[in-house]
Structures are given as C-alpha cells and as structure tokens.
CSV table of C-alpha atoms in Angstrom, one decimal:
chain,number,residue,atom,x,y,z
A,25,UNK,CA,9.6,8.8,18.8
A,26,UNK,CA,8.4,6.0,21.1
A,27,UNK,CA,9.7,5.8,24.7
A,28,UNK,CA,11.6,2.6,23.8
A,29,UNK,CA,13.3,4.2,20.8
A,30,UNK,CA,14.1,7.4,22.8
A,31,UNK,CA,15.7,5.3,25.6
A,32,UNK,CA,17.7,3.3,23.1
A,33,UNK,CA,18.9,6.5,21.5
A,34,UNK,CA,20.1,7.8,24.9
A,35,UNK,CA,21.6,4.7,26.4
A,36,UNK,CA,24.5,2.7,24.9
A,37,UNK,CA,26.8,0.2,26.3
A,38,UNK,CA,30.5,0.5,27.0
A,39,UNK,CA,32.4,0.8,23.7
A,40,UNK,CA,34.7,-2.2,24.4
A,41,UNK,CA,31.8,-4.4,25.8
A,42,UNK,CA,29.8,-3.7,22.7
A,43,UNK,CA,32.7,-4.5,20.4
A,44,UNK,CA,33.3,-7.7,22.2
A,45,UNK,CA,29.7,-8.9,21.7
A,46,UNK,CA,29.9,-7.9,18.0
A,47,UNK,CA,33.1,-9.7,17.5
A,48,UNK,CA,31.7,-12.8,19.1
A,49,UNK,CA,28.6,-12.6,16.9
A,50,UNK,CA,30.7,-12.2,13.8
A,51,UNK,CA,32.4,-15.5,14.6
A,52,UNK,CA,29.1,-17.3,15.2
A,53,UNK,CA,26.9,-15.7,12.5
A,54,UNK,CA,28.8,-14.8,9.4
A,55,UNK,CA,28.7,-16.1,5.8
A,56,UNK,CA,31.0,-16.6,2.9
A,57,UNK,CA,28.9,-15.6,-0.1
A,58,UNK,CA,31.3,-17.3,-2.6
A,59,UNK,CA,30.4,-20.6,-0.9
A,60,UNK,CA,27.0,-20.1,0.7
A,61,UNK,CA,25.3,-18.9,-2.5
A,62,UNK,CA,24.5,-21.3,-5.3
A,63,UNK,CA,26.0,-19.1,-8.1
A,64,UNK,CA,25.5,-21.8,-10.8
A,65,UNK,CA,21.7,-21.9,-10.3
A,66,UNK,CA,19.8,-20.0,-13.0
A,67,UNK,CA,17.2,-17.4,-12.3
A,68,UNK,CA,13.7,-19.0,-12.0
A,69,UNK,CA,11.0,-18.2,-14.5
A,70,UNK,CA,8.0,-16.4,-12.9
A,71,UNK,CA,9.9,-15.0,-9.9
A,72,UNK,CA,10.5,-11.3,-9.1
A,73,UNK,CA,13.8,-9.6,-8.5
A,74,UNK,CA,12.1,-7.5,-5.7
A,75,UNK,CA,8.5,-7.8,-4.5
A,76,UNK,CA,6.1,-6.6,-7.2
A,77,UNK,CA,4.7,-3.7,-5.2
A,78,UNK,CA,8.3,-2.4,-4.7
A,79,UNK,CA,9.0,-1.9,-8.4
A,80,UNK,CA,9.3,1.8,-9.0
A,81,UNK,CA,6.6,2.0,-11.7
A,82,UNK,CA,4.1,-0.1,-9.9
A,83,UNK,CA,0.6,1.5,-10.1
A,84,UNK,CA,1.5,3.9,-12.9
A,85,UNK,CA,0.1,4.2,-16.4
A,86,UNK,CA,3.5,3.0,-17.7
A,87,UNK,CA,3.1,-0.1,-15.5
A,88,UNK,CA,-0.1,-0.9,-17.2
A,89,UNK,CA,1.6,-1.0,-20.6
A,90,UNK,CA,4.1,-3.7,-19.5
A,91,UNK,CA,3.6,-7.5,-19.8
A,92,UNK,CA,4.1,-9.7,-16.8
A,93,UNK,CA,7.4,-10.8,-18.2
A,94,UNK,CA,8.5,-7.2,-18.7
A,95,UNK,CA,7.5,-6.3,-15.1
A,96,UNK,CA,9.6,-9.1,-13.7
A,97,UNK,CA,12.5,-8.1,-16.0
A,98,UNK,CA,12.3,-4.6,-14.7
A,99,UNK,CA,12.2,-5.9,-11.1
A,100,UNK,CA,15.5,-7.8,-11.6
A,101,UNK,CA,17.1,-4.7,-13.1
A,102,UNK,CA,15.9,-2.6,-10.1
A,103,UNK,CA,17.2,-5.2,-7.7
A,104,UNK,CA,20.7,-4.8,-9.3
A,105,UNK,CA,20.4,-1.0,-9.3
A,106,UNK,CA,19.8,-1.0,-5.6
A,107,UNK,CA,22.7,-3.5,-5.1
A,108,UNK,CA,25.0,-1.3,-7.2
A,109,UNK,CA,24.3,1.9,-5.2
A,110,UNK,CA,24.9,-0.2,-2.1
A,111,UNK,CA,28.2,-1.4,-3.5
A,112,UNK,CA,29.1,2.2,-4.3
A,113,UNK,CA,28.5,3.3,-0.7
A,114,UNK,CA,30.2,0.2,0.8
A,115,UNK,CA,33.4,1.2,-1.0
A,116,UNK,CA,33.0,4.7,0.5
A,117,UNK,CA,32.3,3.2,4.0
A,118,UNK,CA,35.4,1.0,3.8
A,119,UNK,CA,37.6,3.9,3.1
A,120,UNK,CA,36.1,6.0,5.9
A,121,UNK,CA,36.4,3.1,8.4
A,122,UNK,CA,40.1,2.6,7.4
A,123,UNK,CA,40.7,6.3,8.0
A,124,UNK,CA,38.9,6.1,11.3
A,125,UNK,CA,41.0,3.0,12.3
A,126,UNK,CA,44.3,4.5,11.1
A,127,UNK,CA,44.3,7.1,13.9
A,128,UNK,CA,43.3,4.7,16.7
A,129,UNK,CA,44.7,1.9,18.9
A,130,UNK,CA,44.3,-1.4,17.0
A,131,UNK,CA,44.6,-3.3,20.3
A,132,UNK,CA,41.1,-2.1,21.3
A,133,UNK,CA,38.2,-4.4,20.5
A,134,UNK,CA,36.4,-1.4,19.1
A,135,UNK,CA,38.9,-0.9,16.3
A,136,UNK,CA,39.2,-4.7,15.8
A,137,UNK,CA,35.5,-4.7,15.1
A,138,UNK,CA,35.9,-1.8,12.7
A,139,UNK,CA,38.4,-3.9,10.8
A,140,UNK,CA,36.0,-6.9,10.9
A,141,UNK,CA,33.2,-4.7,9.5
A,142,UNK,CA,35.6,-3.7,6.6
A,143,UNK,CA,36.1,-7.4,5.9
A,144,UNK,CA,32.3,-7.9,5.9
A,145,UNK,CA,31.8,-5.0,3.6
A,146,UNK,CA,34.4,-6.3,1.2
A,147,UNK,CA,32.6,-9.6,0.9
A,148,UNK,CA,29.3,-7.8,0.5
A,149,UNK,CA,30.7,-5.7,-2.3
A,150,UNK,CA,31.9,-8.8,-4.1
A,151,UNK,CA,28.5,-10.5,-3.5
A,152,UNK,CA,26.6,-7.6,-5.0
A,153,UNK,CA,29.0,-7.5,-8.0
A,154,UNK,CA,28.6,-11.3,-8.6
A,155,UNK,CA,24.8,-11.0,-8.3
A,156,UNK,CA,24.7,-8.2,-10.9
A,157,UNK,CA,27.0,-10.2,-13.2
A,158,UNK,CA,24.9,-13.3,-12.7
A,159,UNK,CA,21.7,-11.4,-13.6
A,160,UNK,CA,23.3,-10.2,-16.8
A,161,UNK,CA,22.4,-6.5,-16.3
A,162,UNK,CA,24.5,-3.4,-17.3
A,163,UNK,CA,26.7,-1.8,-14.7
A,164,UNK,CA,24.3,0.6,-13.1
A,165,UNK,CA,27.0,2.7,-11.6
A,166,UNK,CA,26.1,6.1,-10.2
A,167,UNK,CA,26.1,9.0,-12.7
A,168,UNK,CA,29.3,11.1,-12.9
A,169,UNK,CA,28.2,13.9,-10.6
A,170,UNK,CA,27.0,11.4,-7.9
A,171,UNK,CA,30.2,9.4,-8.2
A,172,UNK,CA,32.2,12.6,-7.6
A,173,UNK,CA,30.0,13.6,-4.7
A,174,UNK,CA,30.8,10.2,-3.2
A,175,UNK,CA,34.5,11.1,-3.5
A,176,UNK,CA,33.8,14.4,-1.7
A,177,UNK,CA,31.7,12.7,1.1
A,178,UNK,CA,34.3,10.1,1.9
A,179,UNK,CA,37.0,12.8,2.0
A,180,UNK,CA,35.3,15.1,4.4
A,181,UNK,CA,32.9,13.0,6.4
A,182,UNK,CA,34.1,11.9,9.8
A,183,UNK,CA,32.7,11.4,13.3
A,184,UNK,CA,29.0,11.9,13.4
A,185,UNK,CA,28.6,12.5,9.7
A,186,UNK,CA,30.4,9.3,8.9
A,187,UNK,CA,28.2,7.2,11.2
A,188,UNK,CA,24.9,8.9,10.4
A,189,UNK,CA,25.5,8.7,6.6
A,190,UNK,CA,26.4,5.0,7.0
A,191,UNK,CA,23.2,4.4,9.1
A,192,UNK,CA,21.0,5.9,6.4
A,193,UNK,CA,22.3,3.7,3.6
A,194,UNK,CA,22.4,0.6,5.7
A,195,UNK,CA,19.0,1.0,7.4
A,196,UNK,CA,17.0,1.7,4.2
A,197,UNK,CA,18.6,-1.2,2.5
A,198,UNK,CA,17.9,-3.3,5.6
A,199,UNK,CA,14.2,-2.5,5.5
A,200,UNK,CA,13.8,-3.4,1.8
A,201,UNK,CA,15.9,-6.6,2.1
A,202,UNK,CA,14.1,-7.9,5.3
A,203,UNK,CA,10.8,-7.7,3.4
A,204,UNK,CA,12.1,-9.4,0.2
A,205,UNK,CA,14.0,-12.2,2.0
A,206,UNK,CA,10.6,-13.4,3.4
A,207,UNK,CA,8.7,-13.2,0.1
A,208,UNK,CA,8.5,-16.5,-1.8
A,209,UNK,CA,7.5,-14.7,-5.0
A,210,UNK,CA,11.1,-13.3,-5.1
A,211,UNK,CA,14.0,-15.1,-6.8
A,212,UNK,CA,15.9,-17.5,-4.4
A,213,UNK,CA,19.1,-15.6,-5.3
A,214,UNK,CA,17.6,-12.3,-4.1
A,215,UNK,CA,16.4,-13.9,-0.9
A,216,UNK,CA,19.8,-15.5,0.0
A,217,UNK,CA,21.8,-12.3,-0.8
A,218,UNK,CA,19.4,-10.4,1.3
A,219,UNK,CA,19.6,-12.9,4.2
A,220,UNK,CA,23.4,-12.6,4.3
A,221,UNK,CA,23.3,-8.8,4.1
A,222,UNK,CA,20.6,-8.4,6.7
A,223,UNK,CA,22.3,-10.8,9.2
A,224,UNK,CA,25.7,-9.1,9.0
A,225,UNK,CA,24.5,-5.5,8.6
A,226,UNK,CA,22.5,-5.8,11.9
A,227,UNK,CA,25.9,-5.7,13.7
A,228,UNK,CA,27.1,-2.8,11.6
A,229,UNK,CA,24.0,-0.8,12.4
A,230,UNK,CA,24.4,-1.4,16.1
A,231,UNK,CA,28.1,-0.3,16.0
A,232,UNK,CA,27.2,2.9,14.1
A,233,UNK,CA,24.2,3.7,16.2
A,234,UNK,CA,26.0,3.4,19.5
A,235,UNK,CA,29.0,5.3,18.4
A,236,UNK,CA,26.9,8.1,17.1
A,237,UNK,CA,25.1,8.4,20.4
A,238,UNK,CA,28.5,8.5,22.2
A,239,UNK,CA,29.9,11.1,19.8
A,240,UNK,CA,27.1,13.6,19.7
A,241,UNK,CA,27.3,15.0,23.2
A,242,UNK,CA,31.0,15.9,22.5
A,243,UNK,CA,30.4,17.7,19.2
A,244,UNK,CA,30.4,21.5,19.0
A,245,UNK,CA,27.8,23.5,17.0
A,246,UNK,CA,29.9,23.7,13.9
A,247,UNK,CA,30.5,19.9,13.8
A,248,UNK,CA,26.8,19.3,14.4
A,249,UNK,CA,25.8,21.6,11.6
A,250,UNK,CA,28.3,19.9,9.2
A,251,UNK,CA,27.0,16.5,10.2
A,252,UNK,CA,23.4,17.6,9.8
A,253,UNK,CA,24.1,18.9,6.3
A,254,UNK,CA,26.2,15.9,5.1
A,255,UNK,CA,23.6,13.4,6.4
A,256,UNK,CA,20.8,15.2,4.5
A,257,UNK,CA,22.9,15.4,1.4
A,258,UNK,CA,23.9,11.7,1.3
A,259,UNK,CA,20.2,10.8,2.1
A,260,UNK,CA,19.0,12.9,-0.8
A,261,UNK,CA,21.6,11.6,-3.2
A,262,UNK,CA,21.0,7.9,-2.4
A,263,UNK,CA,17.2,8.1,-2.4
A,264,UNK,CA,17.2,9.9,-5.8
A,265,UNK,CA,19.7,7.3,-7.3
A,266,UNK,CA,18.4,4.1,-5.7
A,267,UNK,CA,16.8,3.2,-9.0
A,268,UNK,CA,19.1,4.1,-11.9
A,269,UNK,CA,17.2,5.8,-14.8
A,270,UNK,CA,18.7,3.4,-17.3
A,271,UNK,CA,16.9,0.4,-15.8
A,272,UNK,CA,13.8,1.4,-17.8
A,273,UNK,CA,15.5,0.8,-21.1
A,274,UNK,CA,15.5,-2.9,-20.2
A,275,UNK,CA,11.7,-3.0,-21.0
A,276,UNK,CA,11.7,-0.5,-23.9
A,277,UNK,CA,10.9,2.6,-21.9
A,278,UNK,CA,12.8,5.8,-22.5
A,279,UNK,CA,15.0,6.2,-19.4
A,280,UNK,CA,14.1,9.9,-18.9
A,281,UNK,CA,10.4,9.1,-19.2
A,282,UNK,CA,10.6,6.1,-16.8
A,283,UNK,CA,12.6,8.1,-14.2
A,284,UNK,CA,10.2,11.0,-14.2
A,285,UNK,CA,7.2,8.6,-13.8
A,286,UNK,CA,8.9,6.7,-10.9
A,287,UNK,CA,9.9,10.0,-9.1
A,288,UNK,CA,6.2,11.1,-9.3
A,289,UNK,CA,4.8,7.7,-8.4
A,290,UNK,CA,3.0,7.8,-5.0
A,291,UNK,CA,3.8,4.1,-4.5
A,292,UNK,CA,7.5,4.7,-4.9
A,293,UNK,CA,7.5,7.8,-2.7
A,294,UNK,CA,5.7,5.9,0.0
A,295,UNK,CA,8.3,3.1,-0.3
A,296,UNK,CA,11.0,5.6,0.4
A,297,UNK,CA,9.3,7.0,3.5
A,298,UNK,CA,8.6,3.4,4.7
A,299,UNK,CA,12.2,2.4,4.3
A,300,UNK,CA,13.4,5.4,6.4
A,301,UNK,CA,10.6,5.2,9.0
A,302,UNK,CA,12.7,3.7,11.8
A,303,UNK,CA,15.8,5.7,11.2
A,304,UNK,CA,14.4,9.3,10.9
A,305,UNK,CA,13.1,9.4,14.5
A,306,UNK,CA,16.6,8.2,15.8
A,307,UNK,CA,18.4,10.9,13.7
A,308,UNK,CA,16.0,13.5,15.0
A,309,UNK,CA,16.8,12.5,18.5
A,310,UNK,CA,20.5,13.1,17.7
A,311,UNK,CA,19.7,16.5,16.1
A,312,UNK,CA,20.8,15.3,12.7
A,313,UNK,CA,17.4,15.7,11.0
A,314,UNK,CA,15.9,19.2,11.3
A,315,UNK,CA,16.5,22.8,10.5
A,316,UNK,CA,17.2,24.1,7.0
A,317,UNK,CA,18.5,20.8,5.6
A,318,UNK,CA,15.1,19.1,6.3
A,319,UNK,CA,14.1,20.3,2.9
A,320,UNK,CA,16.4,17.8,1.3
A,321,UNK,CA,14.7,15.0,3.2
A,322,UNK,CA,11.4,16.2,1.9
A,323,UNK,CA,12.6,16.5,-1.7
A,324,UNK,CA,13.9,13.0,-1.5
A,325,UNK,CA,10.4,11.8,-0.3
A,326,UNK,CA,11.9,10.4,2.9
A,327,UNK,CA,9.6,12.5,5.2
A,328,UNK,CA,6.4,14.4,4.5
C-alpha cells in the first residue's frame, strides 16, 4: 500500500462532519434517472455495451468465431448481467442499511445519510432494471444458490462485514463504470447510467470506508474473523457471477462452454484483478484480506 493510501486508511473524519458533507453533496450532485436518462432513445448500431476489451470472451478462440455484430450483442448482454448482479446486491445493501439505521438515533446526520443512501440505491436499482428492460435481455438473476447465499449474507452481516462487503461490490463496479463512461465506442445509455452511478456511489464508498476504519479497532478477534470470512465469500460469489453463464446463448454459444472459456480467459482474469486493485490494499490494511480466506480471493482471480 502506498503511504497515501495507508494514511487514508488510518485517518477518518468525525462521523457527523463526514455525514454533513455527504448530505450536502447529495443535494448538489444527485440525479433522477427517470428524468435524466433518455429512455425513448434506441440503442445505436455499431456501439458496444461495455468496452470491447472488457467482454469476457475477448481474446479467446470462441471470440474469433463471432462476427462483429455478435460481439457487440454479447457486450450488451454482459452489461446487463453486471447491472443485474449490482441490482441484486443493492437490494441486499438496502436491507442491511435499514437494519443498521433501525437501532440508531435518526436525529444524527450519520443515520440521515444512511437513509439518503438507501434512497439512492432504490433509484439505482430501478435504473438498472429499466436499462435491462430497454436492452431487451432476459432477467439475468443470480442462480438459486447465489440468491439464497445473498439471503444468508444480509441476515448475518453487520458492522465490518456489512461495510466491507458493500465496498467490494461498489468499488469493482465503480472501476468498470468509470472506464466505460469515458469510452465513446460504448452506447450512450451505458455511459449515462455509469455516470449517474459513479457520481452517487463515490459518496457511498466514502461513507463505508470511513465507517469501516472507525469500527475495526473496536472489534474483537471473533468479529474480525467473521468479517474476514464473509468479505471473502461475497467477493468470491460476486466475481464468479458477474457475468451470467446464460449471456453466451445470446450469440449461439452453449452457456456452459462460454462460461468455462470466460473463467479460463487471461483477459477476463486480469480484468477482475484490475477492478479490485484499489480496494484490496485497503482491506488488507483493515485485516479483512489475509489468512485462510485468502484462497477465495485467489480462486476468484481477484489477487494473484
């Protein structure tokens, strides 16, 4: 970890002061996707759903068998798959934040910001749902086991596990979306959805990072071990399910064959490590990456 990141990991502002800044920023820099996105505009021919080099089969033998049109089609389906896993986790996060707020003083700016974040996440979930409907793709919902694991996670995760798990999902999506929103080969719809999400998630990331730093010194060994395990587990599950195996059927590839090729693809593995490159050092600083659970991070191709 660089000296700057280490310092940021150790030093956080007063909880109420931070919340006040975030609430002010929410008033000045928020969107209403139902209004701010041109939902009636069709997808443009020749544009990608995600940057070409981020498509999971890029560089594989299967990729070479696809036409340019099929490649762009697959990119739109992968865009919607990522959005769907994001929507799934945002529903989990909203429930965890409501539980967190339920036990605390709503007069505090800290809890008022938690409620503001819930409102943001509700709008984001609707935005992702509308985008998937607009693109005309299937519902790439997580498979049954993953869905049930999400139910388990939201029931048991609290404190450090809640904030660390949230950071993982938010920060890897943030990295992918920041890149795509600046890429003019990508669909305007993708770029606008990403711009909205990146702008508002920056506040959520700061809220979660600072609260995690405040909480960790007060956790005991058992709480740290649980948070370490749950963070590794949610990281593994999300990384393995970011691209739903059924997306490959959209271009005539057997889903099992496409999924295996993507999971073995060095380009896709490098994308996963790239997306987590800023978060992993921070979580190591907080003792939430390391020990026996590190194998899950490796198996998910999030670290070497």
